[in-house]
Tab-separated table of C-alpha atoms in Angstrom:
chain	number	residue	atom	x	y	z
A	1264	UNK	CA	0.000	0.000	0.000
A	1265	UNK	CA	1.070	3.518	-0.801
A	1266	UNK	CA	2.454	5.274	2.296
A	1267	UNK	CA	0.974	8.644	3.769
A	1268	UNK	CA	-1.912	9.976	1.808
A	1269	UNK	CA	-0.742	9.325	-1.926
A	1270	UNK	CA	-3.755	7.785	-3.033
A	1271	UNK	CA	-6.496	10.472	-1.974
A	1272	UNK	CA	-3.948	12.881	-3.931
A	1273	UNK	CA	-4.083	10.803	-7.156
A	1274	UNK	CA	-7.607	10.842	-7.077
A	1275	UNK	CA	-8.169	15.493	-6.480
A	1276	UNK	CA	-5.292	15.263	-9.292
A	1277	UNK	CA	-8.050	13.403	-11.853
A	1278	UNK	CA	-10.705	15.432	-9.970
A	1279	UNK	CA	-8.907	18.375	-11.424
A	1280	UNK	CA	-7.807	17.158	-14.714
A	1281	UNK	CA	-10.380	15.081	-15.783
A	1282	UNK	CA	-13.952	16.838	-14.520
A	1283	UNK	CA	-13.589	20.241	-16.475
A	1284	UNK	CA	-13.422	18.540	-19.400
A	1285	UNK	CA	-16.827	17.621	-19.397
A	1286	UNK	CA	-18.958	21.034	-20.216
A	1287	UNK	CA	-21.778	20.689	-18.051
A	1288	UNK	CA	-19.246	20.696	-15.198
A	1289	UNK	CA	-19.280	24.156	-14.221
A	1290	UNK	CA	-16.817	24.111	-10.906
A	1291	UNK	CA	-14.813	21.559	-9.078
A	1292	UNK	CA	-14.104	21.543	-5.404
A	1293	UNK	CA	-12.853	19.682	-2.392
A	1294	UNK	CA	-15.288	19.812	0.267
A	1295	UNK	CA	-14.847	17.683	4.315
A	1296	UNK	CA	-11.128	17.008	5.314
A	1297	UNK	CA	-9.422	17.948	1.982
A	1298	UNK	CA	-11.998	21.283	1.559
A	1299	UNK	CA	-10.731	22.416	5.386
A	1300	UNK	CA	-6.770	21.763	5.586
A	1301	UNK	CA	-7.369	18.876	8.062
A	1302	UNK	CA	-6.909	15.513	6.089
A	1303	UNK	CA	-4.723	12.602	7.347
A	1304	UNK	CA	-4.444	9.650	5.369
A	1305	UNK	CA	-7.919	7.904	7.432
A	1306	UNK	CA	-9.715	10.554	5.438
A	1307	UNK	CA	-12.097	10.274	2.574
A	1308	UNK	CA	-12.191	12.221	-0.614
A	1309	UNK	CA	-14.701	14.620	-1.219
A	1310	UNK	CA	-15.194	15.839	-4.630
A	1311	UNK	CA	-18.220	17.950	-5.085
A	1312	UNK	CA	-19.326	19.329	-8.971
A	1313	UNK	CA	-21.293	21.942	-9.490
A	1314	UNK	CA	-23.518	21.348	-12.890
A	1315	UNK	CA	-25.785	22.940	-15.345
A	1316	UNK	CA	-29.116	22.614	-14.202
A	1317	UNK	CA	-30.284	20.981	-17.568
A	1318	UNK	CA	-27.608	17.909	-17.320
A	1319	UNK	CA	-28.702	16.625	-14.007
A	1320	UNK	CA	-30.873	13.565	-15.752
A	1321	UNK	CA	-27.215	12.989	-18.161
A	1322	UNK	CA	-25.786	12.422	-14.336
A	1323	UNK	CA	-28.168	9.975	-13.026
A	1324	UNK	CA	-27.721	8.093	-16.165
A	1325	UNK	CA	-24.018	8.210	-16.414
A	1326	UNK	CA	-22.927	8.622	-12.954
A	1327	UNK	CA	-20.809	5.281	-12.509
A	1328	UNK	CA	-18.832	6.501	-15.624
A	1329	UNK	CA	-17.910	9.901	-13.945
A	1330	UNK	CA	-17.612	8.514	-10.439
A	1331	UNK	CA	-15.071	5.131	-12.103
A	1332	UNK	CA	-13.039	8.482	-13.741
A	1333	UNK	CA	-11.928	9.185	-10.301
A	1334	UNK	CA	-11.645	6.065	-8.145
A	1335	UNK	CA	-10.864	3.671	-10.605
A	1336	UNK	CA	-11.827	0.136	-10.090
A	1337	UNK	CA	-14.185	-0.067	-7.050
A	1338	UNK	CA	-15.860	-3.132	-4.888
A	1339	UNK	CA	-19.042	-0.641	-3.794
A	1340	UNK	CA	-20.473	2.277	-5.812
A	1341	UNK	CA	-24.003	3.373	-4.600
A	1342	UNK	CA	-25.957	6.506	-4.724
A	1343	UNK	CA	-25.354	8.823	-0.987
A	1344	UNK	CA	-28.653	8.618	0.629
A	1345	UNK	CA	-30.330	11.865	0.914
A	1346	UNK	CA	-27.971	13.329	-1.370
A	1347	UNK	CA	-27.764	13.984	-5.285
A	1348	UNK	CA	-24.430	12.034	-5.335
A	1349	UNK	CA	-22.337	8.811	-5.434
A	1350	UNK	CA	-20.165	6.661	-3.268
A	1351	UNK	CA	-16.905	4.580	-3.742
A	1352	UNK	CA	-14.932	2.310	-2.032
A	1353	UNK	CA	-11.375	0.965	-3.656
A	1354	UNK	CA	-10.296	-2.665	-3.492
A	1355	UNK	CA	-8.025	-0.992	-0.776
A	1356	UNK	CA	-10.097	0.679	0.732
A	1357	UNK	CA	-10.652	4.377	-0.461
A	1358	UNK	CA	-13.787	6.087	0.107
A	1359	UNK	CA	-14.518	8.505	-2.320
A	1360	UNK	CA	-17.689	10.478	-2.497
A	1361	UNK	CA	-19.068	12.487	-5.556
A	1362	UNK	CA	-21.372	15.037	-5.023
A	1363	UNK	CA	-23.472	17.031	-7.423
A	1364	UNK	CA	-25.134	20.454	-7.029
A	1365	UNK	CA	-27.488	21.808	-9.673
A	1366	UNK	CA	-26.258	25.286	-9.995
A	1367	UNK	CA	-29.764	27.037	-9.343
A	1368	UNK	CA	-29.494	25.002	-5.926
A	1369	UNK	CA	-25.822	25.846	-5.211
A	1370	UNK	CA	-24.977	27.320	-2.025
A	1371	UNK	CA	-20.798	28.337	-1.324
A	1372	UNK	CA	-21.542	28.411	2.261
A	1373	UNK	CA	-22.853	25.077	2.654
A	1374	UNK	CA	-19.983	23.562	3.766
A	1375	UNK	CA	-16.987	24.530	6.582
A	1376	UNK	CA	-13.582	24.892	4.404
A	1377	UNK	CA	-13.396	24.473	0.552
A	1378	UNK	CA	-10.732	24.118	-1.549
A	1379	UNK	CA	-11.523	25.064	-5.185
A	1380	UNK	CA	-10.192	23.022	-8.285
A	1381	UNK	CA	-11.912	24.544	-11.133
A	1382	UNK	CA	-14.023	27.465	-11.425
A	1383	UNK	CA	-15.043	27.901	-15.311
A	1384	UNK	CA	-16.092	31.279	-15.050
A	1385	UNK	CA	-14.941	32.634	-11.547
A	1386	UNK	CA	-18.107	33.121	-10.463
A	1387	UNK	CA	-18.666	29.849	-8.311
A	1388	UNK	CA	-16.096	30.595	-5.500
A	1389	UNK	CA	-14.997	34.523	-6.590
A	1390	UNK	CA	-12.689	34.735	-3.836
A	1391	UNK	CA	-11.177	31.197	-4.434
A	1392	UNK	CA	-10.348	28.770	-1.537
A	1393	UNK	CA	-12.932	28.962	2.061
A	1394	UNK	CA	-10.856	28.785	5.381
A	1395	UNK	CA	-12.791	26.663	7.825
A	1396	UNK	CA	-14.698	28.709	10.139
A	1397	UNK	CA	-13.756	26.023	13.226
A	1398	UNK	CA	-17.390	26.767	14.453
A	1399	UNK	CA	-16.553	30.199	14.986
A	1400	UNK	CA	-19.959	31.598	16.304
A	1401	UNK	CA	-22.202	33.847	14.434
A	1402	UNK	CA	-25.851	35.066	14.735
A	1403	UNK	CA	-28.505	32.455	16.412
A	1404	UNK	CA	-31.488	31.251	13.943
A	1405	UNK	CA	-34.615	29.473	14.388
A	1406	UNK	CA	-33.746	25.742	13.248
A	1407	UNK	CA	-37.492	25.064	12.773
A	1408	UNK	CA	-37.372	21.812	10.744
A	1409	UNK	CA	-35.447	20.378	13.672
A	1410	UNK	CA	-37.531	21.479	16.151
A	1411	UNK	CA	-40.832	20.314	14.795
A	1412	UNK	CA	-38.799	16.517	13.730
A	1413	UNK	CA	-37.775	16.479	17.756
A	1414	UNK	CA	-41.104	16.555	19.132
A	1415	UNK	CA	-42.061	14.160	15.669
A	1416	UNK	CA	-39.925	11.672	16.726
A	1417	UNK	CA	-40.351	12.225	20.257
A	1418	UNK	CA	-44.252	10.966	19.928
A	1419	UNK	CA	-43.011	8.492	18.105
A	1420	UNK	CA	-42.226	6.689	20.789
A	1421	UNK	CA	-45.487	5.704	22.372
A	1422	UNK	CA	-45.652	3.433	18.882
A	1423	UNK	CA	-42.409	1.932	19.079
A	1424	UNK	CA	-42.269	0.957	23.031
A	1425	UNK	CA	-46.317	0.249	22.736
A	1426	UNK	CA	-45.184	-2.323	19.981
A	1427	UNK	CA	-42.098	-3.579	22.364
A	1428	UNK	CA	-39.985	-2.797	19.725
A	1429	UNK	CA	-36.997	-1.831	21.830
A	1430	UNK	CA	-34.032	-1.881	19.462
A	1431	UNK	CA	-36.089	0.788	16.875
A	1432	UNK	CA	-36.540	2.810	20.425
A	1433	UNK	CA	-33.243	2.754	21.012
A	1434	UNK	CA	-32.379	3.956	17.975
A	1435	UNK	CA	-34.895	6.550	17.812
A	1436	UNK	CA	-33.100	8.157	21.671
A	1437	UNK	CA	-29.849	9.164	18.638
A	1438	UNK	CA	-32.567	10.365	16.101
A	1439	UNK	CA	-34.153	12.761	18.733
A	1440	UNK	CA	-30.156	13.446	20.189
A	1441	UNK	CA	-29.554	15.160	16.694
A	1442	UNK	CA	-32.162	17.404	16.684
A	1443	UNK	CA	-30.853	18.874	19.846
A	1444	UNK	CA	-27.573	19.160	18.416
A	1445	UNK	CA	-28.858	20.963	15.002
A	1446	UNK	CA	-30.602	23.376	18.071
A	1447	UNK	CA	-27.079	23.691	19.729
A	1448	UNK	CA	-25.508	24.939	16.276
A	1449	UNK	CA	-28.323	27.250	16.031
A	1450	UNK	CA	-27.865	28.745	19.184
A	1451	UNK	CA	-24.302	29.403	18.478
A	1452	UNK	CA	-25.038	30.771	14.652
A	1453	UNK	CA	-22.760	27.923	13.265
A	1454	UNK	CA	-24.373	26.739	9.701
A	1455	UNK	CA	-21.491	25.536	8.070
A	1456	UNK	CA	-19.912	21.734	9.865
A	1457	UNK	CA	-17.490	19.668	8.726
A	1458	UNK	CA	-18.937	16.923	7.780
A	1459	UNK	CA	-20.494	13.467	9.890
A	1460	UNK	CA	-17.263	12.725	11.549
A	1461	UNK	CA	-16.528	16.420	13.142
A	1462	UNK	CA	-18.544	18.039	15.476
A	1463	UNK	CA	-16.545	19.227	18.586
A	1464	UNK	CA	-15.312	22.456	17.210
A	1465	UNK	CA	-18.551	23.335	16.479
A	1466	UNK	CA	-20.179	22.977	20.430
A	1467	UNK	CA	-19.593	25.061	23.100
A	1468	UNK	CA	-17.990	23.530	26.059
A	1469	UNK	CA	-21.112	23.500	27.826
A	1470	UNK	CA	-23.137	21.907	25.080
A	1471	UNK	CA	-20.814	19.330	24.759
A	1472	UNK	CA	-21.277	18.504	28.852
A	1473	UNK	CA	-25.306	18.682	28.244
A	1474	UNK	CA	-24.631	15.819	25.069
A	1475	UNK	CA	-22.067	13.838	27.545
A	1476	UNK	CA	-24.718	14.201	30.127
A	1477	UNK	CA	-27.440	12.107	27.992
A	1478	UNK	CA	-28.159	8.579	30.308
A	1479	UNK	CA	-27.359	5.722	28.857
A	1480	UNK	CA	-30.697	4.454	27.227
A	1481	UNK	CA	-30.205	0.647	26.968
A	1482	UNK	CA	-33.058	-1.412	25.597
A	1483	UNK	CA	-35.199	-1.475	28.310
A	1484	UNK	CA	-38.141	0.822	28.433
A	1485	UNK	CA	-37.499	2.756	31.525
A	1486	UNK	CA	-33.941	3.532	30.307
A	1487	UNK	CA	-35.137	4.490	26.871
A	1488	UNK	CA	-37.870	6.446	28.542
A	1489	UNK	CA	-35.410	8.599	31.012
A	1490	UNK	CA	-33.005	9.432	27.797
A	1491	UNK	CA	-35.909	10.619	26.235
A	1492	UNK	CA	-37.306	13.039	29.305
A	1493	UNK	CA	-33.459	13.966	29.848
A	1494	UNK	CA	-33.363	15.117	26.113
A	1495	UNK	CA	-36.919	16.912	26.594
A	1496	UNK	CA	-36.035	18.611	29.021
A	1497	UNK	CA	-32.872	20.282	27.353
A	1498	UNK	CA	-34.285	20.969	23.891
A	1499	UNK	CA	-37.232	22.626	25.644
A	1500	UNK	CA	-35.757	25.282	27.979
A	1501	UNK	CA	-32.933	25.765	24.960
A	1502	UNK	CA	-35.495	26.085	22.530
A	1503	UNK	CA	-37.730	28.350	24.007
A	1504	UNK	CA	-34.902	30.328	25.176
A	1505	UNK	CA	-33.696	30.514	21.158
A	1506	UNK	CA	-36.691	31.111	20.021
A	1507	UNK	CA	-37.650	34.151	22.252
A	1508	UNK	CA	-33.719	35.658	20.911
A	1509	UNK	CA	-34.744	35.096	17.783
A	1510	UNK	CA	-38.354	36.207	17.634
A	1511	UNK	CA	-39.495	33.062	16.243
A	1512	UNK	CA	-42.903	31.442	17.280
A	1513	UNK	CA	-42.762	28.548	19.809
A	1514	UNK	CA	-44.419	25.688	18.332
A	1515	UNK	CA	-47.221	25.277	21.815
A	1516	UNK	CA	-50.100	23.044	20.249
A	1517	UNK	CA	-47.830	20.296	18.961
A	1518	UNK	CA	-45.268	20.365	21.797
A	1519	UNK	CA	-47.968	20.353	24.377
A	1520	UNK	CA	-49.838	17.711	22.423
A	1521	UNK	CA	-46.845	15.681	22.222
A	1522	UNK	CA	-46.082	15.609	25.909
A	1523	UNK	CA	-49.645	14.656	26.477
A	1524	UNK	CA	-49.436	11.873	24.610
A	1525	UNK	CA	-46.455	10.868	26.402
A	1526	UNK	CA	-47.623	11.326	29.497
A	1527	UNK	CA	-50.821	9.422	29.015
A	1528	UNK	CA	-49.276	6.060	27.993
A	1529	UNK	CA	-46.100	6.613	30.409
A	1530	UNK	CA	-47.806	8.244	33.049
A	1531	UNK	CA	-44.784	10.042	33.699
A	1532	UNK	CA	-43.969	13.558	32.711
A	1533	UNK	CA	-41.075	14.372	30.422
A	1534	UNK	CA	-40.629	18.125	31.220
């Protein structure tokens, strides 16, 4: 095996040589590890396109094709779930992940650190490479989809426990975790992250203490139950808190719905 992190660089070299040539390739960049200066030779390759927004059904047909241009020969190449993009894994191992971005979707802040490749009209990225941010605070926003998916998945779980179905419960304790996190962010003003593998430079010290803090659930019902009152009871004097900074409306009919329903097949309160 090649030594240090020679084989991510062969494949940004193709990245770069090889995807301008098509035309409805509009920009190249590195986005995760590579995009932020913080790669080691564990990390995965990133490559994200931005694309005409007439080609996108050319990509869905011809995707293995562009993806194979990079990694080469692969053992696994599937579509990203929830994404418009494509995975790869090398016989030795390489993950390599190609992401697409219509350009009428395209957004230069998604992401935390970007390092540009090709920019066909200098328009894309007009001041060239991103620094990573490091979860530098900004201004606090109202994270609304997350709040209304906590107290979603939070009434969820009368179904699953009333069904016995412990291990989907247990699941469902991480599923409910996240939305508090996407609330911490918010409360901070951090929008861009690095990715699914780097999170503590985003969290305050004390939010990383109330995440630490989360009891083990288990998979019995009074442990999932007490994870789930533990994470109640944080999201809701955070969220109220964030949402009376930012002038949002607190959601009151479905969270106090929700925590009926909870307490009338519990019979224990989760606030």
């Amino acid at each position: 095996m090649r030594g240090g992190d020679g084989r991510q660089r062969e494949v940004i070299e193709r990245a770069r040589e090889v995807l301008p040539s098509d035309e409805q390739i509009l920009g190249v960049y590195l986005a995760g590890s590579y995009g932020s200066g913080e790669a080691d030779r564990f990390s995965d390759v990133d490559v994200h396109c931005v694309v005409t927004d007439d080609s996108t059904t050319w990509f869905e047909e011809h995707w293995r094709e562009v993806l194979g241009a990079l990694t080469g020969p692969t053992v696994l190449a599937d579509p990203i779930p929830g994404a418009f993009g494509w995975l790869g894994i090398t016989p030795d191992w390489l993950h390599v992940d190609l992401v697409l971005h219509p350009l009428a979707s395209f957004d230069r802040l998604q992401y935390d650190g970007v390092r540009v490749l090709f920019d066909r009209d200098g328009t894309l990225f007009p001041d060239g490479d991103q620094p990573r941010q490091g979860g530098r605070p900004g201004t606090p926003y109202w994270p609304e989809q997350a709040v209304m998916l906590f107290f979603y998945f939070l009434g969820n779980l009368v179904t699953v426990l009333g069904r016995d179905e412990r291990i989907v419960a247990n699941q469902g304790v991480g599923a409910v975790r996240d939305q508090l996190i996407a609330l911490m962010l918010a409360e901070r003003g951090v929008r861009r992250t690095g990715g699914a593998k780097r999170l503590n430079a985003y969290l305050s010290t004390e939010q990383r203490a109330a995440l630490e803090a989360i009891p083990a659930a288990g998979f019995e019902p009074d442990g999932i139950i007490a994870a789930n009152q533990y994470l109640t009871r944080e999201f809701i004097r955070r969220g109220t808190a964030l949402a009376e900074r930012t002038g949002n409306p607190w959601p009151v009919e479905f969270v106090d719905a929700t925590l009926t329903h909870l307490r009338t097949h519990f019979g224990v309160d989760f606030t």
